[in-house]
CSV table of C-alpha atoms and ligand atoms in Angstrom, one decimal:
chain,number,residue,atom,x,y,z
A,22,MET,CA,95.7,106.3,110.5
A,23,LYS,CA,92.6,108.3,112.0
A,24,ASP,CA,94.2,108.3,115.6
A,25,ALA,CA,97.3,109.5,114.2
A,26,ALA,CA,96.3,113.1,113.2
A,27,ARG,CA,98.5,114.6,115.6
A,28,PRO,CA,101.7,113.1,116.3
A,29,GLU,CA,101.8,113.0,120.0
A,30,THR,CA,103.5,109.9,121.4
A,31,HIS,CA,101.0,107.0,121.7
A,32,PRO,CA,99.6,106.9,125.5
A,33,ASP,CA,100.0,103.2,125.8
A,34,LYS,CA,103.6,103.2,124.2
A,35,PRO,CA,106.4,102.0,126.8
A,36,ASP,CA,109.2,104.2,127.6
A,37,TRP,CA,111.8,102.6,125.5
A,38,HIS,CA,115.7,103.2,125.4
A,39,ASP,CA,117.0,104.9,122.3
A,40,GLU,CA,118.1,101.6,120.9
A,41,THR,CA,114.5,100.2,120.8
A,42,ALA,CA,112.7,103.6,120.1
A,43,VAL,CA,114.6,103.8,116.6
A,44,LEU,CA,113.2,100.5,115.7
A,45,HIS,CA,109.6,100.7,117.2
A,46,GLY,CA,109.0,104.3,118.0
A,47,ASP,CA,106.7,104.5,115.1
A,48,SER,CA,104.9,101.1,115.2
A,49,TRP,CA,101.9,102.8,116.8
A,50,LEU,CA,101.3,104.3,113.4
A,51,SER,CA,100.8,101.0,111.7
A,52,SER,CA,98.0,101.0,109.1
A,53,ASP,CA,98.6,97.5,107.5
A,54,ALA,CA,100.2,94.2,107.8
A,55,SER,CA,103.5,95.3,106.0
A,56,VAL,CA,106.5,95.0,108.4
A,57,VAL,CA,108.2,97.9,106.7
A,58,PRO,CA,106.1,100.9,106.1
A,59,PRO,CA,105.1,101.9,102.7
A,60,ILE,CA,106.2,105.0,101.0
A,61,HIS,CA,103.1,107.2,100.7
A,62,TYR,CA,104.0,108.7,97.3
A,63,SER,CA,101.0,111.0,97.0
A,64,ALA,CA,100.9,114.8,97.3
A,65,THR,CA,97.0,114.6,98.3
A,66,PHE,CA,94.9,112.4,100.1
A,67,LYS,CA,91.1,111.7,99.9
A,68,ALA,CA,88.3,112.3,102.1
A,69,ASN,CA,85.3,109.9,102.3
A,70,SER,CA,82.8,112.8,103.3
A,71,ALA,CA,82.5,116.3,103.4
A,72,GLU,CA,82.9,116.1,107.3
A,73,GLU,CA,86.0,114.1,106.8
A,74,PHE,CA,87.5,116.7,104.3
A,75,ALA,CA,86.6,119.4,106.8
A,76,ASP,CA,88.5,117.7,109.6
A,77,MET,CA,91.5,117.0,107.4
A,78,ALA,CA,91.8,120.6,106.3
A,79,ASN,CA,91.5,122.1,109.6
A,80,THR,CA,93.6,119.8,111.6
A,81,PRO,CA,96.9,121.3,112.2
A,82,ARG,CA,99.7,118.8,111.0
A,83,HIS,CA,97.1,116.3,109.4
A,84,PRO,CA,99.2,113.4,108.2
A,85,ASN,CA,97.1,112.8,105.1
A,86,PHE,CA,95.8,115.9,103.9
A,87,TYR,CA,98.5,117.4,101.5
A,88,THR,CA,102.0,116.5,101.5
A,89,ARG,CA,103.1,120.1,102.2
A,90,TYR,CA,101.1,119.9,105.5
A,91,GLY,CA,102.4,116.4,106.4
A,92,ASN,CA,102.6,112.9,105.1
A,93,PRO,CA,102.4,109.4,106.9
A,94,VAL,CA,105.9,108.8,106.5
A,95,HIS,CA,106.8,112.1,108.0
A,96,LYS,CA,104.8,111.2,110.9
A,97,ARG,CA,106.6,107.9,111.5
A,98,VAL,CA,110.1,109.7,111.4
A,99,GLU,CA,108.7,112.5,113.7
A,100,ALA,CA,107.4,110.1,116.4
A,101,ILE,CA,110.8,108.7,116.5
A,102,LEU,CA,112.8,111.8,116.6
A,103,ALA,CA,110.7,113.1,119.3
A,104,ASP,CA,111.1,110.0,121.3
A,105,LEU,CA,114.9,110.3,120.9
A,106,GLU,CA,115.0,114.1,122.0
A,107,GLY,CA,112.4,113.6,124.7
A,108,THR,CA,110.2,116.2,123.3
A,109,GLU,CA,106.4,116.3,122.6
A,110,THR,CA,106.7,116.3,119.0
A,111,ALA,CA,108.9,116.7,116.0
A,112,LEU,CA,108.6,118.4,112.6
A,113,LEU,CA,110.5,117.2,109.5
A,114,THR,CA,111.9,119.5,106.9
A,115,ALA,CA,113.7,119.1,103.5
A,116,SER,CA,117.1,120.1,105.0
A,117,GLY,CA,119.0,121.4,108.2
A,118,MET,CA,118.8,124.7,107.1
A,119,GLY,CA,115.2,124.5,106.3
A,120,ALA,CA,114.5,123.4,110.1
A,121,ILE,CA,116.7,126.2,111.3
A,122,SER,CA,115.5,129.1,109.1
A,123,THR,CA,111.7,128.0,109.5
A,124,THR,CA,112.0,127.7,113.3
A,125,ILE,CA,113.8,131.1,113.7
A,126,LEU,CA,111.3,133.0,111.3
A,127,ALA,CA,108.2,131.2,113.0
A,128,LEU,CA,109.4,132.8,116.3
A,129,VAL,CA,110.8,136.1,116.0
A,130,SER,CA,109.2,139.5,114.8
A,131,ARG,CA,110.3,142.9,113.9
A,132,GLY,CA,111.5,144.7,117.2
A,133,ASP,CA,112.7,141.3,118.8
A,134,HIS,CA,116.4,140.9,119.8
A,135,VAL,CA,118.0,137.4,119.6
A,136,ILE,CA,121.4,135.9,120.9
A,137,ALA,CA,123.6,133.7,118.7
A,138,GLN,CA,127.3,132.4,119.1
A,139,ARG,CA,130.1,133.6,117.4
A,140,ARG,CA,130.4,130.3,115.6
A,141,HIS,CA,127.7,128.6,114.1
A,142,TYR,CA,127.2,126.3,111.2
A,143,MET,CA,128.1,128.9,108.4
A,144,SER,CA,124.6,129.4,107.0
A,145,THR,CA,123.1,129.8,110.6
A,146,SER,CA,125.5,132.5,111.2
A,147,ARG,CA,124.2,134.4,107.9
A,148,LEU,CA,120.7,133.9,109.2
A,149,PHE,CA,121.4,135.6,112.4
A,150,GLU,CA,124.0,138.1,111.2
A,151,GLU,CA,122.7,139.2,107.8
A,152,VAL,CA,118.9,137.9,107.1
A,153,LEU,CA,117.5,138.8,110.7
A,154,PRO,CA,118.6,142.3,110.6
A,155,ARG,CA,117.1,143.1,107.1
A,156,PHE,CA,113.7,142.2,108.7
A,157,GLY,CA,114.1,144.5,111.8
A,158,VAL,CA,115.3,141.8,114.3
A,159,GLU,CA,118.4,142.7,116.3
A,160,SER,CA,121.2,140.0,116.8
A,161,THR,CA,123.8,140.1,119.6
A,162,ILE,CA,126.8,137.7,118.8
A,163,VAL,CA,128.5,136.2,121.8
A,164,ASP,CA,131.5,133.9,122.6
A,165,GLN,CA,129.8,130.6,123.4
A,166,THR,CA,132.3,129.8,126.2
A,167,ASP,CA,131.6,133.2,127.9
A,168,LEU,CA,128.5,132.9,130.1
A,169,GLU,CA,128.8,136.3,131.6
A,170,ALA,CA,128.8,137.8,128.0
A,171,MET,CA,125.6,135.8,127.3
A,172,ALA,CA,123.9,137.2,130.3
A,173,ALA,CA,124.9,140.6,129.7
A,174,ALA,CA,123.6,140.4,126.3
A,175,ILE,CA,120.1,139.7,127.4
A,176,LYS,CA,117.6,142.7,126.9
A,177,PRO,CA,114.0,143.2,127.7
A,178,ASN,CA,113.2,142.4,124.2
A,179,THR,CA,115.3,139.3,123.9
A,180,ARG,CA,112.9,136.6,122.3
A,181,LEU,CA,115.3,133.8,121.6
A,182,ILE,CA,118.8,132.4,122.3
A,183,MET,CA,120.6,130.1,119.6
A,184,VAL,CA,123.2,127.6,120.6
A,185,GLU,CA,125.1,124.9,118.9
A,186,THR,CA,127.4,122.5,120.6
A,187,PRO,CA,129.9,121.1,119.7
A,188,VAL,CA,130.6,123.5,116.8
A,189,ASN,CA,133.1,124.0,114.1
A,190,PRO,CA,136.0,124.5,113.7
A,191,THR,CA,137.6,123.7,117.0
A,192,LEU,CA,134.6,121.5,118.5
A,193,SER,CA,133.9,124.1,121.2
A,194,LEU,CA,131.1,123.5,123.8
A,195,THR,CA,128.2,125.5,125.0
A,196,ASP,CA,127.0,124.9,128.4
A,197,LEU,CA,123.5,123.8,127.7
A,198,ARG,CA,122.2,123.7,131.4
A,199,ALA,CA,123.6,127.2,132.1
A,200,VAL,CA,122.1,128.7,129.1
A,201,ALA,CA,118.7,127.3,129.9
A,202,ALA,CA,119.0,128.8,133.4
A,203,LEU,CA,119.8,132.1,132.0
A,204,ALA,CA,116.9,132.1,129.7
A,205,LYS,CA,113.9,130.2,131.5
A,206,PRO,CA,113.3,132.9,134.3
A,207,LYS,CA,113.1,135.6,131.5
A,208,ASP,CA,110.8,133.4,129.4
A,209,ILE,CA,113.3,133.5,126.4
A,210,ILE,CA,113.2,130.5,124.0
A,211,THR,CA,116.3,128.5,123.9
A,212,VAL,CA,117.1,126.8,120.6
A,213,ALA,CA,120.1,124.4,120.2
A,214,ASP,CA,121.3,122.9,117.0
A,215,ASN,CA,122.1,119.0,118.0
A,216,THR,CA,123.6,117.9,114.7
A,217,PHE,CA,127.2,117.3,115.7
A,218,ALA,CA,126.2,115.4,118.9
A,219,SER,CA,123.0,113.4,117.8
A,220,PRO,CA,120.4,112.7,120.8
A,221,LEU,CA,122.2,109.5,121.3
A,222,ASN,CA,125.2,111.5,122.7
A,223,GLN,CA,123.4,114.5,124.0
A,224,LYS,CA,119.9,115.5,124.8
A,225,PRO,CA,119.4,119.3,125.1
A,226,HIS,CA,115.8,119.1,126.0
A,227,ALA,CA,116.6,117.2,129.3
A,228,LEU,CA,119.1,120.0,130.2
A,229,GLY,CA,116.5,122.5,129.8
A,230,ILE,CA,116.8,123.6,126.0
A,231,ASP,CA,113.3,124.4,124.6
A,232,ILE,CA,113.6,123.4,120.8
A,233,VAL,CA,116.1,121.0,119.3
A,234,LEU,CA,117.2,121.2,115.7
A,235,HIS,CA,118.9,118.8,113.5
A,236,SER,CA,120.5,118.5,110.0
A,237,ALA,CA,118.9,115.0,109.7
A,238,THR,CA,121.2,114.9,106.4
A,239,LYS,CA,124.0,113.8,108.8
A,240,TYR,CA,123.7,111.0,111.6
A,241,PHE,CA,119.9,110.4,111.1
A,242,GLY,CA,120.2,109.8,107.4
A,243,GLY,CA,123.6,108.3,108.0
A,244,HIS,CA,124.5,107.4,104.5
A,245,HIS,CA,125.3,110.5,102.7
A,246,ASP,CA,122.5,110.3,100.4
A,247,ILE,CA,119.7,112.4,101.5
A,248,THR,CA,119.4,116.0,102.7
A,249,ALA,CA,116.6,116.5,105.7
A,250,GLY,CA,116.1,118.3,108.7
A,251,ALA,CA,114.2,118.2,111.9
A,252,VAL,CA,112.6,120.5,114.7
A,253,CYS,CA,112.2,118.8,118.1
A,254,CYS,CA,109.9,120.8,120.4
A,255,SER,CA,106.6,121.1,122.3
A,256,GLN,CA,103.1,120.9,120.6
A,257,ALA,CA,102.6,124.4,120.9
A,258,HIS,CA,105.9,125.6,119.4
A,259,ALA,CA,105.5,122.9,116.7
A,260,GLU,CA,102.1,124.3,115.5
A,261,LYS,CA,103.6,127.8,115.3
A,262,ILE,CA,106.5,126.6,113.3
A,263,TRP,CA,104.5,124.2,111.1
A,264,ASP,CA,102.4,127.2,110.5
A,265,MET,CA,105.6,129.0,108.9
A,266,HIS,CA,106.6,125.7,107.4
A,267,THR,CA,103.5,125.5,105.2
A,268,THR,CA,104.3,129.0,104.0
A,269,LEU,CA,108.0,128.5,103.4
A,270,GLY,CA,107.5,125.0,102.0
A,271,SER,CA,110.8,123.3,102.9
A,272,VAL,CA,109.0,119.9,102.4
A,273,LEU,CA,110.9,116.7,102.3
A,274,SER,CA,109.7,114.3,99.8
A,275,PRO,CA,108.2,111.1,100.8
A,276,MET,CA,110.9,109.0,99.3
A,277,ASP,CA,113.6,110.8,101.2
A,278,ALA,CA,111.5,110.7,104.4
A,279,TRP,CA,111.4,106.8,104.0
A,280,LEU,CA,115.2,106.8,103.3
A,281,LEU,CA,115.5,108.8,106.5
A,282,LEU,CA,113.3,106.1,108.5
A,283,ARG,CA,115.6,103.6,107.1
A,284,GLY,CA,118.7,105.2,108.2
A,285,LEU,CA,117.3,105.8,111.6
A,286,ARG,CA,116.9,102.1,112.2
A,287,THR,CA,120.7,101.5,112.6
A,288,LEU,CA,121.3,105.0,114.3
A,289,SER,CA,122.3,103.4,117.6
A,290,LEU,CA,124.5,100.8,116.0
A,291,ARG,CA,126.3,103.4,113.9
A,292,ILE,CA,126.7,106.0,116.7
A,293,GLU,CA,128.2,103.3,119.0
A,294,ARG,CA,130.9,102.4,116.3
A,295,ILE,CA,131.4,106.1,115.3
A,296,ASN,CA,131.9,107.1,118.9
A,297,ALA,CA,134.6,104.4,119.5
A,298,ASN,CA,136.3,104.7,116.3
A,299,THR,CA,136.6,108.5,116.7
A,300,LEU,CA,137.7,108.5,120.2
A,301,ALA,CA,140.4,105.8,119.2
A,302,LEU,CA,141.5,107.8,116.3
A,303,ALA,CA,141.7,111.1,118.2
A,304,GLN,CA,143.9,109.4,120.8
A,305,TRP,CA,146.1,107.8,118.1
A,306,LEU,CA,146.4,111.4,116.2
A,307,GLU,CA,147.4,113.1,119.4
A,308,ALA,CA,150.4,110.6,119.5
A,309,GLN,CA,151.8,111.3,116.0
A,310,PRO,CA,154.6,113.5,115.7
A,311,GLN,CA,153.3,115.1,112.4
A,312,ILE,CA,150.3,116.5,114.3
A,313,GLU,CA,150.4,119.7,116.0
A,314,ARG,CA,147.0,119.5,117.8
A,315,VAL,CA,143.8,117.5,117.9
A,316,PHE,CA,140.3,118.9,119.0
A,317,TYR,CA,137.9,116.4,120.2
A,318,PRO,CA,135.6,116.8,123.2
A,319,GLY,CA,136.3,113.2,124.3
A,320,LEU,CA,139.9,114.0,124.7
A,321,GLU,CA,141.4,115.0,128.2
A,322,SER,CA,143.4,117.8,126.3
A,323,HIS,CA,139.9,119.3,125.1
A,324,PRO,CA,139.7,122.7,127.2
A,325,GLN,CA,136.1,121.7,127.9
A,326,HIS,CA,136.5,118.0,128.6
A,327,ALA,CA,134.9,118.4,131.9
A,328,LEU,CA,131.8,120.0,130.4
A,329,ALA,CA,131.7,117.3,127.6
A,330,LEU,CA,131.6,114.7,130.6
A,331,LYS,CA,128.9,116.5,132.2
A,332,GLN,CA,126.5,117.1,129.2
A,333,MET,CA,127.5,114.2,126.5
A,334,ARG,CA,127.3,110.4,126.8
A,335,GLY,CA,129.6,110.0,123.6
A,336,PHE,CA,131.4,112.6,121.6
A,337,GLY,CA,130.3,111.8,118.1
A,338,ALA,CA,132.2,111.6,114.5
A,339,VAL,CA,133.9,115.0,114.1
A,340,ILE,CA,137.3,115.6,115.0
A,341,ALA,CA,139.5,118.6,114.1
A,342,PHE,CA,143.4,118.5,113.7
A,343,SER,CA,146.0,120.6,112.8
A,344,VAL,CA,149.1,119.3,110.5
A,345,LYS,CA,152.5,120.4,111.0
A,346,GLY,CA,154.1,122.3,108.1
A,347,GLY,CA,151.1,124.6,107.3
A,348,PHE,CA,148.8,124.7,104.3
A,349,ASP,CA,150.7,123.0,101.9
A,350,ALA,CA,151.5,120.0,104.2
A,351,THR,CA,148.0,119.8,105.1
A,352,SER,CA,146.8,120.1,101.7
A,353,ARG,CA,149.3,117.1,100.7
A,354,PHE,CA,147.9,115.1,103.5
A,355,VAL,CA,144.3,115.4,102.6
A,356,SER,CA,145.0,114.7,98.9
A,357,SER,CA,146.9,111.6,100.0
A,358,LEU,CA,144.0,109.9,101.8
A,359,ARG,CA,143.1,106.9,100.0
A,360,LEU,CA,140.3,105.3,102.4
A,361,ALA,CA,138.8,108.7,103.7
A,362,THR,CA,136.8,110.3,101.2
A,363,HIS,CA,137.6,113.9,100.3
A,364,ALA,CA,134.2,115.4,100.9
A,365,VAL,CA,132.2,117.7,103.2
A,366,SER,CA,129.2,116.7,105.5
A,367,LEU,CA,129.5,114.3,108.6
A,368,GLY,CA,127.9,111.5,110.5
A,369,GLY,CA,127.6,109.0,107.6
A,370,VAL,CA,128.8,105.5,107.2
A,371,GLU,CA,132.0,106.4,105.4
A,372,THR,CA,134.9,108.7,106.8
A,373,LEU,CA,135.0,111.9,105.1
A,374,ALA,CA,137.8,114.5,105.4
A,375,VAL,CA,138.5,118.1,104.2
A,376,HIS,CA,141.2,120.7,104.5
A,377,THR,CA,139.2,123.3,106.1
A,378,ALA,CA,141.2,126.5,104.9
A,379,ALA,CA,141.0,125.3,101.3
A,380,MET,CA,137.1,124.7,101.6
A,381,TRP,CA,136.6,128.4,102.7
A,382,ALA,CA,139.2,130.0,100.5
A,383,GLY,CA,136.7,131.0,97.8
A,384,THR,CA,134.4,132.8,100.1
A,385,MET,CA,136.4,134.1,103.1
A,386,THR,CA,139.5,136.1,103.1
A,387,GLU,CA,142.4,135.0,105.3
A,388,ALA,CA,141.6,137.7,108.0
A,389,GLN,CA,137.8,136.4,108.1
A,390,MET,CA,139.2,132.7,108.5
A,391,LYS,CA,141.4,134.0,111.3
A,392,THR,CA,138.3,135.6,113.0
A,393,ALA,CA,136.4,132.4,112.4
A,394,GLY,CA,139.1,130.6,114.2
A,395,ILE,CA,140.0,128.5,111.1
A,396,GLU,CA,143.9,127.8,110.7
A,397,PRO,CA,145.5,127.1,107.5
A,398,ASN,CA,146.5,123.7,108.7
A,399,PHE,CA,143.3,122.4,110.1
A,400,VAL,CA,141.7,119.3,108.7
A,401,ARG,CA,138.1,118.2,109.6
A,402,MET,CA,137.2,114.5,109.6
A,403,SER,CA,134.0,112.9,110.1
A,404,VAL,CA,134.8,109.3,111.2
A,405,GLY,CA,132.7,106.3,109.9
A,406,VAL,CA,132.2,102.9,110.8
A,407,GLU,CA,135.3,101.2,108.8
A,408,HIS,CA,137.7,99.0,110.7
A,409,ILE,CA,139.8,101.4,113.1
A,410,ASP,CA,143.2,99.7,112.0
A,411,ASP,CA,142.3,100.4,108.2
A,412,LEU,CA,141.5,104.0,109.1
A,413,LYS,CA,144.9,104.5,111.0
A,414,SER,CA,146.8,102.9,108.2
A,415,ASP,CA,145.3,105.3,105.8
A,416,LEU,CA,146.0,108.4,107.8
A,417,ASP,CA,149.6,107.1,108.6
A,418,GLN,CA,150.5,106.6,104.9
A,419,ALA,CA,148.9,110.1,104.2
A,420,LEU,CA,151.1,111.5,107.0
A,421,ASN,CA,154.2,110.0,105.7
A,422,GLN,CA,153.9,111.0,101.9
A,423,PRO,CA,157.2,112.7,101.1
A,424,GLY,CA,156.7,116.6,100.7
B,24,PLP,C1,124.9,120.3,107.9
B,24,PLP,C2,124.6,121.2,109.1
B,24,PLP,C3,123.6,122.2,108.9
B,24,PLP,C4,122.6,122.1,107.7
B,24,PLP,O1,122.1,121.1,107.3
B,24,PLP,P1,121.7,120.8,105.8
B,24,PLP,O2,120.9,119.5,105.9
B,24,PLP,O3,122.8,120.9,105.1
B,24,PLP,O4,120.7,122.0,105.4
B,24,PLP,C5,123.2,122.7,110.1
B,24,PLP,N1,123.8,122.7,111.2
B,24,PLP,C6,124.8,121.8,111.4
B,24,PLP,C7,125.6,121.7,112.7
B,24,PLP,C8,125.4,121.1,110.2
B,24,PLP,O5,126.2,120.2,110.3
């Protein structure tokens, strides 16, 4: 473990493909003979000498000093995630929101200006629109498809641009290369939430984005059993974000980090099946008479399909569609699903579906939903790894329930 104090990629490690990296990207951290790494269930770690203690206490991100600062299981997951996103390093947090809020709060200060999208994961929107202004950080919200608006929003004190692609509710895309090209010459930090795509399908850092964030609750964990988050970035950014992390304390438990590691081993297999299932289901849904419209970046009918082909290798699990007959017909459809589980979240092995408008009915007015682009007949589905024919049969019977 001594050489693993900092989570840089091992100098002799081959440049593996993603499929290999998820299995072996952490093997250089091996400390004993176990094939499956142990869970380091320890809040604190002992030093053998005063010198060693001083070294542990004063090395940023030391993997075995105190678990809020880092843990050997975290280091393994971080090594794999940095490999997948092509960044120098990665930092694990206790949830996706932990990763997002810790990163943003580490990088902006009173007097800074930031730019974010009109549509983001709901809590990310709250951070930019409600929390940051309370601390003297000004936010400008732009339409993610309007690059001219984004360029026009840049001010001399713009510190950071936050993007997310694809994004709810209609799976709109942000042109990552174009955003990076706008920001780079002005030294503006670019941050992308890559949760909906996963690095198997999209690599924002290779397109010029500085920091890549994840809700590891989704594809990385892959089994709807843990919440976790990750920040993938340069060593310099990671040390700043880690510094804030030790203050905010969004620390993933060693057990959940281990479950995340276990989930990652099958990431490439799961994504392969999920991409294939979801595209097939999207095409099938488009052909059903009860369906008004299907939103999926992999479909030719998606308004940004050309951009999807340019920046994505696959299109992921999330599909949105509208059911003919309005709110009630949509509600009946979702309630009639037998195989697909009626639950939020995405990117796991089981197919999940929700009636989007019903989900927000308690917290948003109808007018707010309209502004957010949420129609009363939208369904959001996260397609899992079941057999495609069983999924089609389930949707088919649910669409054909008498009203
Ligand atoms: C789920 C999600 C988050 C929040 O992640 P948690 O792990 O639930 O905190 C952030 N961004 C996106 C795109 C998500 O899907």
